CSV table of C-alpha atoms and ligand atoms in Angstrom, one decimal:
chain,number,residue,atom,x,y,z
A,1,MET,CA,0.0,0.0,0.0
A,2,ASN,CA,3.0,2.3,0.3
A,3,GLU,CA,3.7,2.1,-3.4
A,4,GLY,CA,3.7,5.3,-5.2
A,5,ILE,CA,4.4,7.4,-2.1
A,6,ASN,CA,6.6,10.4,-3.0
A,7,ASN,CA,9.3,10.4,-0.4
A,8,SER,CA,9.9,14.1,-1.0
A,9,GLY,CA,6.4,14.9,0.1
A,10,THR,CA,5.7,18.1,2.0
A,11,VAL,CA,4.9,18.4,5.8
A,12,GLY,CA,1.2,18.6,4.9
A,13,PHE,CA,1.4,15.5,2.7
A,14,TRP,CA,3.0,13.4,5.4
A,15,ARG,CA,0.7,14.7,8.1
A,16,ASN,CA,-2.3,13.6,6.0
A,17,TRP,CA,-0.6,10.3,5.1
A,18,GLY,CA,-0.1,9.5,8.8
A,19,THR,CA,-3.7,10.4,9.7
A,20,LYS,CA,-4.9,8.1,6.9
A,21,ARG,CA,-2.7,5.2,7.9
A,22,LEU,CA,-3.7,5.5,11.6
A,23,SER,CA,-7.4,5.7,10.7
A,24,GLU,CA,-7.1,2.1,9.6
A,25,SER,CA,-6.3,1.1,13.2
A,26,ALA,CA,-8.1,1.4,16.5
A,27,THR,CA,-6.4,4.7,17.3
A,28,ALA,CA,-8.9,7.1,18.8
A,29,SER,CA,-7.1,10.2,17.6
A,30,PRO,CA,-5.4,9.5,14.3
A,31,SER,CA,-4.9,13.2,13.3
A,32,LEU,CA,-3.4,14.2,16.6
A,33,ASP,CA,-1.2,11.2,16.8
A,34,SER,CA,0.1,11.8,13.3
A,35,MET,CA,0.9,15.4,14.1
A,36,LEU,CA,2.7,14.5,17.3
A,37,LEU,CA,4.8,11.9,15.6
A,38,LEU,CA,5.6,14.0,12.6
A,39,ALA,CA,6.6,16.9,14.9
A,40,PHE,CA,8.8,14.6,16.8
A,41,ALA,CA,10.4,13.2,13.6
A,42,LEU,CA,11.1,16.7,12.5
A,43,GLU,CA,12.3,17.8,15.9
A,44,THR,CA,9.8,20.6,16.0
A,45,SER,CA,6.5,21.4,17.9
A,46,LYS,CA,3.1,20.3,16.8
A,47,ASN,CA,2.0,24.0,16.2
A,48,ASN,CA,5.0,24.6,14.0
A,49,LEU,CA,3.9,22.0,11.5
A,50,PHE,CA,1.2,24.3,10.0
A,51,VAL,CA,3.7,27.1,9.4
A,52,HIS,CA,5.9,24.7,7.5
A,53,ASP,CA,3.0,22.8,5.8
A,54,SER,CA,4.4,23.2,2.3
A,55,ASP,CA,8.1,22.6,3.2
A,56,VAL,CA,9.5,19.4,1.8
A,57,VAL,CA,10.4,16.7,4.3
A,58,PRO,CA,13.9,15.2,3.8
A,59,GLU,CA,13.8,11.5,3.0
A,60,LEU,CA,15.6,10.4,6.2
A,61,LYS,CA,13.0,12.2,8.3
A,62,ALA,CA,10.1,10.8,6.3
A,63,ASN,CA,11.5,7.3,6.9
A,64,THR,CA,11.8,8.0,10.6
A,65,PHE,CA,8.1,9.2,10.6
A,66,LYS,CA,7.0,6.1,8.8
A,67,GLU,CA,8.7,3.9,11.4
A,68,PHE,CA,6.9,5.8,14.2
A,69,ILE,CA,3.6,5.3,12.4
A,70,GLU,CA,4.3,1.6,12.2
A,71,ARG,CA,5.0,1.4,15.9
A,72,ARG,CA,1.8,3.3,16.7
A,73,LEU,CA,-0.1,0.9,14.4
A,74,LYS,CA,1.2,-2.0,16.6
A,75,GLY,CA,-0.4,-0.3,19.6
A,76,GLU,CA,2.6,1.5,21.1
A,77,PRO,CA,1.4,4.7,22.8
A,78,VAL,CA,2.5,8.0,21.2
A,79,ALA,CA,4.1,9.1,24.5
A,80,TYR,CA,6.5,6.1,24.6
A,81,ILE,CA,7.5,6.8,21.0
A,82,THR,CA,8.1,10.6,21.6
A,83,GLU,CA,9.2,9.9,25.2
A,84,GLN,CA,7.1,12.8,26.4
A,85,LYS,CA,3.6,13.5,27.7
A,86,ALA,CA,1.9,16.8,28.6
A,87,PHE,CA,0.4,16.7,32.1
A,88,TRP,CA,-1.1,19.6,34.0
A,89,LYS,CA,1.2,22.5,32.9
A,90,HIS,CA,4.3,20.7,31.8
A,91,ASP,CA,5.8,18.2,29.4
A,92,PHE,CA,7.0,15.1,31.3
A,93,TYR,CA,9.8,12.8,30.1
A,94,VAL,CA,8.5,9.1,30.1
A,95,ASN,CA,9.9,5.7,29.2
A,96,HIS,CA,8.7,2.1,29.7
A,97,SER,CA,9.6,2.2,33.4
A,98,VAL,CA,6.8,4.5,34.2
A,99,LEU,CA,3.1,4.8,33.6
A,100,ILE,CA,2.2,7.5,31.1
A,101,PRO,CA,0.6,10.5,33.0
A,102,LYS,CA,-3.1,10.6,32.2
A,103,PRO,CA,-5.5,13.6,32.2
A,104,ASP,CA,-7.6,11.5,34.7
A,105,THR,CA,-5.0,12.3,37.4
A,106,GLU,CA,-5.1,16.0,37.0
A,107,ILE,CA,-8.1,16.2,39.4
A,108,LEU,CA,-5.7,15.0,42.1
A,109,VAL,CA,-3.3,17.8,41.4
A,110,GLU,CA,-6.1,20.3,41.3
A,111,LYS,CA,-7.5,19.2,44.7
A,112,ALA,CA,-4.1,18.9,46.3
A,113,VAL,CA,-3.4,22.5,45.4
A,114,GLN,CA,-6.8,23.6,46.8
A,115,ILE,CA,-6.2,21.8,50.1
A,116,LEU,CA,-2.7,23.2,50.5
A,117,LYS,CA,-4.0,26.7,50.0
A,118,GLN,CA,-6.4,26.1,52.9
A,119,LYS,CA,-3.5,25.0,55.1
A,120,LYS,CA,-1.6,28.3,54.6
A,121,GLU,CA,-1.9,29.2,58.3
A,122,LYS,CA,0.4,26.3,59.1
A,123,LYS,CA,4.0,27.4,58.5
A,124,GLU,CA,5.5,24.0,58.5
A,125,LEU,CA,4.1,21.4,56.2
A,126,CYS,CA,5.0,17.8,55.3
A,127,ILE,CA,3.8,16.5,52.0
A,128,ALA,CA,4.4,13.2,50.2
A,129,ASP,CA,3.6,11.6,46.9
A,130,VAL,CA,3.7,7.8,47.2
A,131,CYS,CA,4.3,5.6,44.1
A,132,THR,CA,5.5,8.7,42.3
A,133,GLY,CA,6.3,7.0,38.9
A,134,SER,CA,7.1,9.7,36.4
A,135,GLY,CA,6.8,12.2,39.2
A,136,CYS,CA,4.0,14.0,37.4
A,137,ILE,CA,1.9,14.5,40.6
A,138,ALA,CA,4.9,15.5,42.9
A,139,VAL,CA,6.4,17.9,40.3
A,140,SER,CA,3.1,19.5,39.3
A,141,VAL,CA,2.0,20.1,42.9
A,142,TYR,CA,5.4,21.4,43.9
A,143,SER,CA,5.5,23.7,40.8
A,144,GLU,CA,2.2,25.3,42.1
A,145,LEU,CA,2.9,25.5,45.8
A,146,ILE,CA,6.1,27.5,45.4
A,147,HIS,CA,3.9,30.4,44.3
A,148,PHE,CA,1.7,30.5,47.4
A,149,LEU,CA,3.9,28.9,50.1
A,150,PRO,CA,7.1,30.9,49.5
A,151,ALA,CA,10.3,29.4,50.8
A,152,GLU,CA,11.1,32.5,52.9
A,153,GLU,CA,7.9,32.0,54.9
A,154,TYR,CA,7.3,28.3,54.9
A,155,ASP,CA,9.2,25.3,55.9
A,156,ILE,CA,8.1,22.6,53.5
A,157,GLN,CA,9.3,19.0,53.6
A,158,PHE,CA,8.3,17.3,50.3
A,159,PHE,CA,8.9,13.6,49.6
A,160,ALA,CA,8.3,11.4,46.6
A,161,THR,CA,8.7,7.6,46.9
A,162,ASP,CA,8.7,4.6,44.5
A,163,ILE,CA,9.7,1.0,44.8
A,164,SER,CA,11.4,1.2,41.3
A,165,ASP,CA,14.9,2.7,40.9
A,166,LYS,CA,14.2,3.2,37.3
A,167,ALA,CA,11.0,5.1,38.0
A,168,LEU,CA,12.7,7.3,40.6
A,169,SER,CA,15.4,8.3,38.1
A,170,VAL,CA,12.6,9.3,35.6
A,171,ALA,CA,10.9,11.3,38.4
A,172,LYS,CA,14.2,13.1,39.3
A,173,LYS,CA,14.9,13.8,35.6
A,174,ASN,CA,11.5,15.5,35.4
A,175,ALA,CA,12.0,17.5,38.6
A,176,ASP,CA,15.4,18.7,37.3
A,177,SER,CA,14.1,19.7,33.9
A,178,ILE,CA,10.8,21.2,35.0
A,179,LEU,CA,11.7,22.7,38.4
A,180,GLY,CA,15.3,23.7,37.6
A,181,SER,CA,17.9,23.8,40.4
A,182,GLY,CA,17.1,24.5,44.0
A,183,TYR,CA,13.9,22.5,44.3
A,184,LYS,CA,13.5,20.5,47.5
A,185,ILE,CA,11.9,17.2,46.8
A,186,ASN,CA,13.4,14.2,48.6
A,187,PHE,CA,13.1,11.2,46.4
A,188,LEU,CA,13.1,8.0,48.4
A,189,LYS,CA,13.1,4.4,47.3
A,190,GLY,CA,10.9,1.9,49.1
A,191,ASP,CA,7.6,0.0,49.3
A,192,LEU,CA,4.5,2.3,49.6
A,193,LEU,CA,4.8,4.5,52.7
A,194,GLU,CA,7.8,2.6,54.3
A,195,PRO,CA,10.4,5.3,53.3
A,196,ILE,CA,8.3,8.2,54.7
A,197,LEU,CA,7.4,6.3,57.9
A,198,ARG,CA,11.1,5.9,58.5
A,199,THR,CA,11.4,9.7,58.6
A,200,GLY,CA,9.2,9.7,61.7
A,201,LEU,CA,7.5,12.9,60.4
A,202,GLN,CA,3.8,13.6,60.7
A,203,PHE,CA,2.4,14.4,57.3
A,204,ASP,CA,-0.2,17.1,56.4
A,205,LEU,CA,-0.9,15.8,52.9
A,206,ILE,CA,-0.3,12.3,51.4
A,207,MET,CA,-1.0,11.8,47.7
A,208,SER,CA,-0.9,8.6,45.7
A,209,ASN,CA,-1.8,7.1,42.4
A,210,PRO,CA,-0.9,3.5,43.3
A,211,PRO,CA,-1.4,0.4,41.1
A,212,TYR,CA,-5.1,-0.3,41.4
A,213,VAL,CA,-6.1,-2.2,38.3
A,214,PRO,CA,-7.5,-5.8,38.9
A,215,SER,CA,-4.9,-8.3,37.6
A,216,LYS,CA,-7.3,-9.7,35.0
A,217,ILE,CA,-7.9,-6.2,33.5
A,218,VAL,CA,-4.2,-5.5,33.4
A,219,SER,CA,-3.5,-8.4,31.0
A,220,GLU,CA,-6.3,-7.1,28.8
A,221,LEU,CA,-5.1,-3.6,28.9
A,222,LEU,CA,-1.6,-4.5,28.0
A,223,GLN,CA,-2.6,-6.8,25.2
A,224,ASP,CA,-3.1,-4.0,22.7
A,225,GLY,CA,0.7,-3.1,22.8
A,226,ARG,CA,0.2,-0.4,25.4
A,227,ASN,CA,3.2,-1.8,27.2
A,228,GLU,CA,3.0,0.1,30.4
A,229,PRO,CA,4.8,-1.4,33.4
A,230,GLU,CA,2.7,-4.1,35.0
A,231,LEU,CA,4.2,-3.2,38.4
A,232,ALA,CA,2.6,0.2,38.2
A,233,LEU,CA,-0.8,-1.1,37.3
A,234,ASP,CA,-1.5,-4.4,38.9
A,235,GLY,CA,-3.4,-4.1,42.2
A,236,GLY,CA,-4.1,-7.8,42.7
A,237,GLU,CA,-7.4,-9.7,42.3
A,238,ASP,CA,-9.7,-6.8,43.0
A,239,GLY,CA,-7.2,-4.0,42.4
A,240,LEU,CA,-7.2,-3.0,46.1
A,241,LYS,CA,-4.2,-5.1,47.4
A,242,LEU,CA,-1.9,-2.1,47.7
A,243,ILE,CA,-4.6,0.4,48.8
A,244,ARG,CA,-5.4,-2.1,51.6
A,245,GLN,CA,-1.8,-2.2,52.6
A,246,MET,CA,-1.4,1.5,52.4
A,247,ILE,CA,-4.4,2.6,54.5
A,248,PRO,CA,-2.9,1.7,58.0
A,249,GLN,CA,0.4,3.2,56.9
A,250,VAL,CA,-1.3,6.4,55.9
A,251,TRP,CA,-3.1,6.5,59.2
A,252,ASN,CA,0.2,6.3,61.1
A,253,ALA,CA,2.0,8.8,58.9
A,254,LEU,CA,-0.7,11.5,58.9
A,255,ALA,CA,-0.7,14.4,61.4
A,256,LYS,CA,-4.0,15.5,63.0
A,257,ASN,CA,-6.2,17.0,60.2
A,258,GLY,CA,-3.9,15.3,57.7
A,259,ILE,CA,-5.4,14.5,54.4
A,260,LEU,CA,-5.1,11.6,52.0
A,261,LEU,CA,-5.7,11.9,48.2
A,262,VAL,CA,-5.8,8.6,46.4
A,263,GLU,CA,-6.6,7.7,42.9
A,264,THR,CA,-8.6,4.5,42.3
A,265,GLY,CA,-10.5,2.8,39.5
A,266,GLU,CA,-14.1,3.7,39.0
A,267,TYR,CA,-14.8,0.1,39.8
A,268,ASN,CA,-13.1,0.1,43.3
A,269,ALA,CA,-13.8,3.7,44.5
A,270,ASP,CA,-16.8,2.5,46.6
A,271,GLU,CA,-14.8,-0.2,48.4
A,272,THR,CA,-11.9,2.3,48.9
A,273,ARG,CA,-14.3,4.6,50.8
A,274,ASN,CA,-15.5,1.6,52.9
A,275,LEU,CA,-11.9,0.7,53.8
A,276,LEU,CA,-11.1,4.3,54.8
A,277,LYS,CA,-14.2,4.6,56.9
A,278,LYS,CA,-13.4,1.3,58.7
A,279,ARG,CA,-9.9,2.7,59.6
A,280,GLY,CA,-11.5,5.8,61.1
A,281,PHE,CA,-11.1,8.4,58.4
A,282,VAL,CA,-13.7,11.1,58.1
A,283,ASN,CA,-14.9,13.6,55.4
A,284,ILE,CA,-14.5,10.9,52.8
A,285,LEU,CA,-15.4,12.2,49.3
A,286,THR,CA,-14.9,10.8,45.8
A,287,TYR,CA,-14.5,13.1,42.9
A,288,THR,CA,-15.0,12.2,39.2
A,289,ASP,CA,-12.4,12.8,36.5
A,290,LEU,CA,-13.0,14.7,33.2
A,291,GLY,CA,-14.6,11.6,31.8
A,292,GLY,CA,-17.1,11.5,34.6
A,293,GLN,CA,-15.7,8.4,36.3
A,294,GLN,CA,-15.1,8.1,40.1
A,295,ARG,CA,-11.4,8.7,40.2
A,296,LEU,CA,-10.1,10.5,43.3
A,297,THR,CA,-11.0,9.8,46.9
A,298,ILE,CA,-10.1,12.3,49.6
A,299,ALA,CA,-10.2,11.4,53.3
A,300,GLU,CA,-9.2,13.2,56.5
A,301,LYS,CA,-7.7,12.0,59.8
A,302,VAL,CA,-9.1,14.1,62.7
B,1,LIG,N1,-6.2,4.3,35.0
B,1,LIG,C1,-4.7,4.2,35.0
B,1,LIG,C2,-4.2,3.8,33.7
B,1,LIG,O1,-5.0,3.2,32.9
B,1,LIG,C3,-4.3,3.1,36.1
B,1,LIG,C4,-3.2,3.7,36.9
B,1,LIG,C5,-3.0,2.9,38.1
B,1,LIG,O2,-3.1,1.7,38.3
B,1,LIG,N2,-2.6,3.7,39.1
B,1,LIG,O3,-3.1,4.1,33.4
């Protein structure tokens, strides 16, 4: 089917060609995917493509683009091909060691920022992001709080943990490139809250997007070539294995009036609320994501 393709086609030609190729697959956004992959092959931004619509694409770059399209056709997510994903207000570096940041998780950042604004009367705050992965939650929340909790006035201790060394180095890379030098996030390796419990500190805010997908669904999800790390998704039979382990740890780590924000599946949000209630948490609320699914549960220890 590639016969007759003019390899010295223009940007516009290749953009449309990619869209057409991807429309033959299950891709939900063929036009956007084609643009992102073409921009990446041309080492430019998506918006720049239109300005250069009638420029001729050199053959080498056209070949690179065609390879990207083939990978996408096999199910590989655009973000793993381009090694980046926009989340909240920044572009995050990603590789196969971390989950791709999803728009579903932005509600967690939004609520964490709102809660921190309400805690402004406290001059010392301890904050943690558990199972940080790419660091998208920690880095996004940190990038916001420096504006309303200035370092001259506030003593902020900020931690981000993960069990995977490879994930932690991705998170650090993102903190370095997005926050620049001088940021204070302590990246700690360990299982769930273990590393922050070791600090002996009492936390005001604990955030987490832990693995919460039931094992059966994980294998279905990954069948389409999505190829995200199983370790970051698999939450055991009902998806709640790690959340169950985490709840007593969170209870011990939180200060009085400390708050937990945890992402779950729409299918296990109800049970998450039950588990939190049983442990003694109050003011338990679940928020829906942009797709209208129960995604974020917030609970308070009083
Ligand atoms: N809904 C998320 C995804 O599909 C699952 C993330 C998780 O298990 N924490 O990527």
